[in-house]
Amino acid sequence: MVMSICGLIMLFVLPELPYVSGYILRLIIGASIALIICLGLNILTGYCGQLNIGQSAFVMVGAFTSALLNSKFGLPFWATFIPAGLAAATVGVFFGIPSVRLKGLYLALTTLGAQIILAWIALFGFPITAAGFSVDPIKIGSIAFNTPQKFYYIAIPFAVVMTFFAKNMMRSKPGRAFIAVRDNDKAAEGMGIDIFRYKLLAFAICTFYAGVAGSLLVHYMMWAQLESFTLQDSIWYLVMIIVGGLGSIEGTIFGVIFITVLKEIVFVIGPIAETKLSFLPMGAGSGLLLIIIGGMAILFLTVEPRGLAHRWNLFKAYYRLWPFGY
Amino acid sequence: MEFIGSLIISGLMNGAIYGLVALGFVLIYKSSSVLNFSQGHMLLLGAYTFWFFKSSMGLNLYLSLLLAIGVGFLIGILIERLTLRRLIGQPLISMITVTIFLSLVIEGFVSLIWGSYPLQHIAIFSNQCFNIGNCVLTTQNLYAFGLAFSTALALVLFFRYTNLGLAMRGVAEGHQIMQGMGISVKKILNISWGIAGMAATIGGIILGSTLGFRLGLSHIGLLAIPAAFIGGLESPEGAILGGLLIGLCESIVSGYVGNAAGVPAAFLILIVGMIFKPYGLFGLVKIERV
Amino acid sequence: MTGKGIFHVFFTVLIASFLFTPLSTAHAAGPTGEVVVGNISAMTGPTSGTHMMCQSGSRDYLNYLNETKGGISGKDGQVKVKYLAYDSQYVAAKAKDGFARLREQGMEILTHCASGHSDALMMDYEQAKIPLVTGSQGVASLWSDWAYGNYHSGIANMIRTWIVWQKGEWVKAGKPGGTLVLGTITTDEPYVPLALWDIDSFVKEQGIKLVKETIPKGTTDASPQLLRLKQAGAKQIYVLSSANGAVVVLQSAKSMNLDIPLTQCAAATLGDVISLGGPKLAEGYQGEYFFEPMSENPKLKASPGLELARELWKKNHPNQSPNDMYVNGVLSGMVIAEGVHLALNAVPPDKLNGETIKKYGFDQIKGFSGMGLTKSITYSHDDHIGPKQVRYWVVRNGYVEPLSDWMPTTTFRIPKK
């Protein structure tokens, strides 16, 4: 209890610390938004066992809904983030309908289809989305949250609240139902759980989270553009929850932080490697870095395939039982 | 009339390539139960290896082809040994993630050696054409289709009618059973991945010589995935058929609706189709017991 | 070491590096006597090839100035250039993060060759008062007072200018056939809807007919679409795609013995297509250039700017074949140097920052030709488009030759929000 209060206070004052620069804050905000997306994804894939390879398309639905409502009708963020979430949830449930018949990897294909189809609609369906357009920043009263220092105080509370809801949801009836569906859905059905309804609920929650995150994202960047939501991103979200630990809320946090740092290393050190190694063909420096990062990640997974959360639990157990850890 | 004819030909040709890549995908899934997200990148590596032999080392076309295919086989084995071997028994999803990271490593490796800028073109197929009525059938289309299709067919026959093929199908059913029967599961796994690597390389060579040798080739691997699913993840024949179907659909829909609507349309049809046949056209229906 | 042990070490290293990063960004703006130029573009991923070429061009040129002339000088002093880069993988969110980081490292001028980023970063560079010198204008950035282009006149003007040229040639030839029918073949890349923005009204205005066909990105065969264009009677075809798409189109065209001339849009240069597809395949292919091409055509005399670009290439990339996007980068570098030079004529080095460089530097650029590399760049109050002049070239025997003289581009701008 004390730890959590301390933790919250620390989070609150972080931007004031001397060496925490705008860049670091941007990374943290990016990670918080990714956290919301991954929480939703973990609920669907980790707890309910339905593999979802199209998450960033649902983020996109929420993002564009919010951005278009803002751009065309001038609605502020506070009025659009719920509709954005709902819009994404509706689309999500629609793509979840095949789950009545499809299982596992075949269902994953539906989500991949969602990614491709939605991206195509965004590109060719509405001329404005292809170009990218600007979005107003979030405002409370007269304060506009248009810098990382200010947006931090939107992003972190949202992330905390969504995490809180997720954790609680998973401890309640739907959460247990999801786990039952994941572990053995025929058995769950036999016990009286309406698996179709719960699968759709999981889709809805997952994509609602995605939609809200999307809405946050466009208001943070103050720019809505198609290229921010690609298949690559969907796959990275999956990687984040896998590395963090499926079916674990703390795991999501670990995974998001780990992968964000990993990617950032490529983005920052890559260009430096490039200049140092300019005698090699162009792109070699970044390529070398990719090899190192990818290799390290693979090594990590071979050592701990159940993700960081598992390690964390082992560590906690070790700490609790010390010195009687046998 | 001739428009749809040329669309069909175009679609079949693309489809044969997808089918070949999908075949490799299905092969890996059958033997190790892994969804290999790096199939597209294996294709990329195979294509670049061929380029290396033909362009950098200036070897003869057929020799380069042979060497590249051989190296493709080795790459498949190497990948299997280094990564998947350690993950036997771990949850499926970790193995999938490893293949995702693997695709990064392969991309990095390719960038390191050859750079990220597209490479000089190699023309394998001569450019002539036959005119059937007003349809255009280019020799490139023919060769590409022929190569892809015959390789795929050869592999399917291999599975059905040879002992090794039989052993591979057995391993797909259950590793322990096969070990109990005295078949070296390790060797079979090696060979499966090797063949998948080979299939990816051939696909890569064809795609590279038509689309150009560039990093974007790995994205084509993406389109092979639905092809693998249409036919059912356990069926090599299904993979080829799936590839052809996806190619046709993509070509025809893009041709008539425009705006490259083919790819999303293919997925749409796939999703609807799967509702009726949840395990793909030829996939094995999983009998679930509680 | 056990698995657990490796893991602990690994995790510690990772956390340590995470904590270390803030310390490494803690330097303030560089010492006076130095101006920091930042480049944010894709250095990994499929689009990285062209972006890297561009980056290399501007970086090599600015380093060359540092080495041979001690930097950039003006009446009031001299500065060296420090060149930093950030890999955005062409994702807008990362580009913004990169902007923040480079800003912390003292960046005063931003450059790249990415139209998407020219737009996505607009809010950032306008707010931070950092001028952008871009080798590829976006849509919104065409309206920005802080963005300066040195290449094409905006994505929507590529096909418009081509249509104007084609119409001109057709009128000169006595209007054969009554109506001019032109065709375009496109791939499904994100800039295509922008390139064709409201094209139907333009076409109507010009009184011609435009037939549009698309090919999916992964296809290996464009013959059905080319066949349809032929049957529609298109006299010339504009290829709206990257070099790879162009190679596919060319292959299909050659197989079909298509006799309709094809023109490449500025998204790729003829040089790219030659190096990707080979000289035989590219024979007869037309394209557009806003500067002089790298192609070492013995019949053409190279301008001093082009000679310099070629030298820089040979020095820095000895084992690779030359590339036109590199020239684009070099030109960006030259524009940057000119801007800083002009600014140094007005303010001393310690007063140099984004604002002053823009006000006394870029805004004053008139008739700049980059040592003959391009026709003439003039930036005026509402117009930072760039050269606004294009020249059409054609591939003959593996070299590019001019097909037309320099002509003005159209200057249509996609309306703001």
Short mmCIF file of N, CA, C and O in Angstrom, two decimals, chain C residues 262-334:
data_model
loop_
_atom_site.label_atom_id
_atom_site.label_comp_id
_atom_site.label_asym_id
_atom_site.label_seq_id
_atom_site.Cartn_x
_atom_site.Cartn_y
_atom_site.Cartn_z
N LEU C 262 6.26 5.65 -71.97
CA LEU C 262 5.95 5.70 -70.54
C LEU C 262 6.82 6.75 -69.89
O LEU C 262 7.98 6.92 -70.26
N THR C 263 6.25 7.45 -68.90
CA THR C 263 7.02 8.45 -68.16
C THR C 263 6.97 8.14 -66.67
O THR C 263 5.91 7.85 -66.13
N GLN C 264 8.10 8.24 -66.02
CA GLN C 264 8.18 7.96 -64.59
C GLN C 264 7.93 9.22 -63.78
O GLN C 264 8.44 10.28 -64.10
N CYS C 265 7.16 9.09 -62.71
CA CYS C 265 6.92 10.25 -61.86
C CYS C 265 8.11 10.47 -60.95
O CYS C 265 8.96 9.61 -60.81
N ALA C 266 8.13 11.63 -60.31
CA ALA C 266 9.32 12.01 -59.54
C ALA C 266 9.54 11.19 -58.29
O ALA C 266 10.53 11.39 -57.59
N ALA C 267 8.66 10.27 -57.97
CA ALA C 267 8.88 9.42 -56.80
C ALA C 267 10.12 8.56 -56.98
O ALA C 267 10.68 8.04 -56.03
N ALA C 268 10.51 8.37 -58.23
CA ALA C 268 11.75 7.65 -58.50
C ALA C 268 12.40 8.34 -59.68
O ALA C 268 11.73 9.00 -60.47
N THR C 269 13.70 8.20 -59.82
CA THR C 269 14.35 8.83 -60.96
C THR C 269 14.71 7.78 -61.99
O THR C 269 14.75 6.58 -61.69
N LEU C 270 15.00 8.24 -63.20
CA LEU C 270 15.39 7.31 -64.26
C LEU C 270 16.65 6.55 -63.86
O LEU C 270 16.81 5.38 -64.19
N GLY C 271 17.51 7.24 -63.16
CA GLY C 271 18.73 6.58 -62.70
C GLY C 271 18.41 5.37 -61.84
O GLY C 271 19.00 4.30 -61.98
N ASP C 272 17.44 5.54 -60.92
CA ASP C 272 17.03 4.41 -60.08
C ASP C 272 16.52 3.27 -60.94
O ASP C 272 16.83 2.10 -60.70
N VAL C 273 15.70 3.62 -61.93
CA VAL C 273 15.09 2.57 -62.73
C VAL C 273 16.16 1.85 -63.55
O VAL C 273 16.13 0.62 -63.70
N ILE C 274 17.14 2.59 -64.04
CA ILE C 274 18.21 1.94 -64.80
C ILE C 274 18.99 1.00 -63.91
O ILE C 274 19.31 -0.13 -64.28
N SER C 275 19.30 1.47 -62.71
CA SER C 275 20.13 0.61 -61.86
C SER C 275 19.33 -0.57 -61.34
O SER C 275 19.87 -1.64 -61.11
N LEU C 276 18.03 -0.42 -61.20
CA LEU C 276 17.24 -1.53 -60.69
C LEU C 276 16.88 -2.50 -61.80
O LEU C 276 16.92 -3.71 -61.63
N GLY C 277 16.51 -1.96 -62.96
CA GLY C 277 16.00 -2.83 -64.01
C GLY C 277 16.99 -3.13 -65.12
O GLY C 277 16.74 -3.98 -65.95
N GLY C 278 18.08 -2.40 -65.13
CA GLY C 278 19.03 -2.64 -66.22
C GLY C 278 18.79 -1.70 -67.39
O GLY C 278 17.66 -1.32 -67.66
N PRO C 279 19.86 -1.34 -68.10
CA PRO C 279 19.73 -0.37 -69.20
C PRO C 279 18.84 -0.84 -70.34
O PRO C 279 18.12 -0.05 -70.94
N LYS C 280 18.86 -2.14 -70.62
CA LYS C 280 18.04 -2.61 -71.74
C LYS C 280 16.56 -2.44 -71.44
O LYS C 280 15.80 -2.02 -72.30
N LEU C 281 16.18 -2.78 -70.21
CA LEU C 281 14.78 -2.69 -69.85
C LEU C 281 14.31 -1.25 -69.86
O LEU C 281 13.19 -0.94 -70.24
N ALA C 282 15.20 -0.34 -69.43
CA ALA C 282 14.79 1.04 -69.28
C ALA C 282 14.88 1.83 -70.57
O ALA C 282 14.52 3.00 -70.61
N GLU C 283 15.34 1.20 -71.64
CA GLU C 283 15.53 1.92 -72.90
C GLU C 283 14.24 2.58 -73.35
O GLU C 283 13.20 1.94 -73.47
N GLY C 284 14.32 3.89 -73.61
CA GLY C 284 13.14 4.58 -74.09
C GLY C 284 12.23 5.08 -72.99
O GLY C 284 11.23 5.75 -73.25
N TYR C 285 12.57 4.80 -71.76
CA TYR C 285 11.72 5.23 -70.65
C TYR C 285 11.95 6.70 -70.39
O TYR C 285 13.08 7.17 -70.40
N GLN C 286 10.87 7.44 -70.18
CA GLN C 286 10.98 8.87 -69.93
C GLN C 286 10.83 9.16 -68.45
O GLN C 286 10.24 8.37 -67.72
N GLY C 287 11.37 10.29 -68.04
CA GLY C 287 11.24 10.63 -66.63
C GLY C 287 11.47 12.11 -66.40
O GLY C 287 11.80 12.84 -67.32
N GLU C 288 11.29 12.53 -65.15
CA GLU C 288 11.46 13.94 -64.87
C GLU C 288 12.55 14.17 -63.83
O GLU C 288 12.75 13.37 -62.92
N TYR C 289 13.27 15.27 -63.98
CA TYR C 289 14.32 15.63 -63.04
C TYR C 289 14.20 17.09 -62.67
O TYR C 289 13.91 17.92 -63.53
N PHE C 290 14.45 17.39 -61.43
CA PHE C 290 14.45 18.78 -60.99
C PHE C 290 15.88 19.29 -60.77
O PHE C 290 16.09 20.41 -60.36
N PHE C 291 16.82 18.39 -61.03
CA PHE C 291 18.23 18.77 -60.96
C PHE C 291 18.95 17.93 -62.01
O PHE C 291 18.33 17.15 -62.72
N GLU C 292 20.25 18.06 -62.10
CA GLU C 292 20.95 17.29 -63.12
C GLU C 292 21.17 15.85 -62.66
O GLU C 292 21.61 15.62 -61.54
N PRO C 293 20.91 14.89 -63.54
CA PRO C 293 21.07 13.50 -63.12
C PRO C 293 22.52 13.08 -62.99
O PRO C 293 23.40 13.61 -63.65
N MET C 294 22.75 12.08 -62.16
CA MET C 294 24.08 11.55 -61.92
C MET C 294 24.66 10.85 -63.14
O MET C 294 25.86 10.74 -63.30
N SER C 295 23.78 10.35 -63.98
CA SER C 295 24.19 9.48 -65.08
C SER C 295 25.36 10.07 -65.86
O SER C 295 25.29 11.19 -66.35
N GLU C 296 26.45 9.34 -65.98
CA GLU C 296 27.65 9.90 -66.61
C GLU C 296 27.55 9.83 -68.12
O GLU C 296 28.28 9.09 -68.78
N ASN C 297 26.66 10.61 -68.67
CA ASN C 297 26.47 10.62 -70.11
C ASN C 297 27.61 11.39 -70.76
O ASN C 297 27.76 12.59 -70.52
N PRO C 298 28.43 10.71 -71.59
CA PRO C 298 29.60 11.39 -72.15
C PRO C 298 29.24 12.57 -73.06
O PRO C 298 30.04 13.46 -73.27
N LYS C 299 28.00 12.55 -73.57
CA LYS C 299 27.63 13.63 -74.49
C LYS C 299 27.27 14.92 -73.76
O LYS C 299 27.15 15.96 -74.37
N LEU C 300 27.05 14.81 -72.47
CA LEU C 300 26.62 16.00 -71.73
C LEU C 300 27.74 16.56 -70.90
O LEU C 300 28.51 15.82 -70.31
N LYS C 301 27.77 17.89 -70.84
CA LYS C 301 28.76 18.51 -69.99
C LYS C 301 28.15 18.69 -68.61
O LYS C 301 27.08 19.25 -68.47
N ALA C 302 28.86 18.23 -67.59
CA ALA C 302 28.33 18.34 -66.23
C ALA C 302 28.58 19.71 -65.65
O ALA C 302 29.62 20.30 -65.87
N SER C 303 27.62 20.21 -64.90
CA SER C 303 27.82 21.49 -64.23
C SER C 303 28.79 21.27 -63.07
O SER C 303 28.99 20.14 -62.64
N PRO C 304 29.39 22.36 -62.56
CA PRO C 304 30.32 22.20 -61.43
C PRO C 304 29.65 21.51 -60.24
O PRO C 304 30.26 20.70 -59.55
N GLY C 305 28.36 21.81 -60.03
CA GLY C 305 27.67 21.18 -58.92
C GLY C 305 27.59 19.68 -59.10
O GLY C 305 27.81 18.89 -58.18
N LEU C 306 27.30 19.25 -60.31
CA LEU C 306 27.18 17.82 -60.56
C LEU C 306 28.54 17.14 -60.42
O LEU C 306 28.66 16.04 -59.89
N GLU C 307 29.58 17.81 -60.91
CA GLU C 307 30.91 17.22 -60.78
C GLU C 307 31.26 17.01 -59.32
O GLU C 307 31.80 15.98 -58.92
N LEU C 308 30.92 18.01 -58.52
CA LEU C 308 31.20 17.89 -57.09
C LEU C 308 30.43 16.72 -56.50
O LEU C 308 30.97 15.92 -55.74
N ALA C 309 29.15 16.60 -56.89
CA ALA C 309 28.34 15.51 -56.35
C ALA C 309 28.97 14.16 -56.71
O ALA C 309 29.03 13.24 -55.90
N ARG C 310 29.43 14.07 -57.96
CA ARG C 310 30.03 12.80 -58.39
C ARG C 310 31.30 12.49 -57.61
O ARG C 310 31.54 11.36 -57.20
N GLU C 311 32.10 13.54 -57.39
CA GLU C 311 33.32 13.34 -56.61
C GLU C 311 33.01 12.85 -55.21
O GLU C 311 33.65 11.96 -54.69
N LEU C 312 32.03 13.53 -54.59
CA LEU C 312 31.66 13.16 -53.23
C LEU C 312 31.20 11.71 -53.17
O LEU C 312 31.52 10.98 -52.24
N TRP C 313 30.45 11.31 -54.19
CA TRP C 313 29.99 9.94 -54.23
C TRP C 313 31.15 8.98 -54.28
O TRP C 313 31.25 8.02 -53.52
N LYS C 314 32.07 9.26 -55.22
CA LYS C 314 33.19 8.34 -55.39
C LYS C 314 34.00 8.24 -54.13
O LYS C 314 34.50 7.19 -53.77
N LYS C 315 34.11 9.36 -53.45
CA LYS C 315 34.94 9.37 -52.25
C LYS C 315 34.27 8.59 -51.11
O LYS C 315 34.92 7.84 -50.39
N ASN C 316 32.96 8.80 -50.95
CA ASN C 316 32.31 8.21 -49.79
C ASN C 316 31.69 6.83 -50.03
O ASN C 316 31.45 6.09 -49.10
N HIS C 317 31.38 6.52 -51.27
CA HIS C 317 30.76 5.23 -51.55
C HIS C 317 31.47 4.60 -52.73
O HIS C 317 30.88 4.42 -53.80
N PRO C 318 32.72 4.28 -52.56
CA PRO C 318 33.52 3.87 -53.70
C PRO C 318 33.04 2.61 -54.41
O PRO C 318 33.26 2.45 -55.58
N ASN C 319 32.39 1.72 -53.67
CA ASN C 319 32.06 0.46 -54.32
C ASN C 319 30.64 0.36 -54.81
O ASN C 319 30.18 -0.71 -55.15
N GLN C 320 29.93 1.47 -54.81
CA GLN C 320 28.53 1.38 -55.21
C GLN C 320 28.29 2.22 -56.44
O GLN C 320 29.01 3.15 -56.73
N SER C 321 27.21 1.88 -57.15
CA SER C 321 26.93 2.67 -58.35
C SER C 321 26.17 3.92 -57.96
O SER C 321 25.36 3.91 -57.03
N PRO C 322 26.41 5.02 -58.69
CA PRO C 322 25.87 6.32 -58.28
C PRO C 322 24.36 6.38 -58.35
O PRO C 322 23.73 5.63 -59.08
N ASN C 323 23.80 7.27 -57.58
CA ASN C 323 22.38 7.31 -57.39
C ASN C 323 21.85 8.73 -57.39
O ASN C 323 22.44 9.60 -56.78
N ASP C 324 20.72 8.97 -58.05
CA ASP C 324 20.19 10.32 -58.16
C ASP C 324 19.69 10.91 -56.85
O ASP C 324 19.78 12.12 -56.65
N MET C 325 19.15 10.08 -56.00
CA MET C 325 18.65 10.62 -54.73
C MET C 325 19.79 11.23 -53.93
O MET C 325 19.58 12.11 -53.09
N TYR C 326 20.97 10.74 -54.18
CA TYR C 326 22.15 11.32 -53.53
C TYR C 326 22.28 12.78 -53.94
O TYR C 326 22.58 13.66 -53.14
N VAL C 327 22.05 13.04 -55.23
CA VAL C 327 22.14 14.41 -55.72
C VAL C 327 21.09 15.28 -55.04
O VAL C 327 21.34 16.43 -54.70
N ASN C 328 19.91 14.70 -54.83
CA ASN C 328 18.86 15.42 -54.12
C ASN C 328 19.36 15.84 -52.75
O ASN C 328 19.20 16.98 -52.33
N GLY C 329 20.02 14.90 -52.08
CA GLY C 329 20.58 15.20 -50.76
C GLY C 329 21.65 16.28 -50.84
O GLY C 329 21.69 17.20 -50.02
N VAL C 330 22.52 16.15 -51.82
CA VAL C 330 23.58 17.15 -51.97
C VAL C 330 22.97 18.54 -52.18
O VAL C 330 23.41 19.53 -51.59
N LEU C 331 21.93 18.60 -53.00
CA LEU C 331 21.28 19.88 -53.23
C LEU C 331 20.69 20.44 -51.95
O LEU C 331 20.80 21.63 -51.67
N SER C 332 20.07 19.55 -51.16
CA SER C 332 19.56 20.02 -49.85
C SER C 332 20.69 20.60 -49.03
O SER C 332 20.56 21.67 -48.43
N GLY C 333 21.82 19.89 -49.03
CA GLY C 333 22.97 20.38 -48.28
C GLY C 333 23.41 21.74 -48.77
O GLY C 333 23.75 22.63 -47.99
N MET C 334 23.39 21.90 -50.10
CA MET C 334 23.81 23.19 -50.67
C MET C 334 22.86 24.30 -50.26
O MET C 334 23.30 25.42 -49.95
#
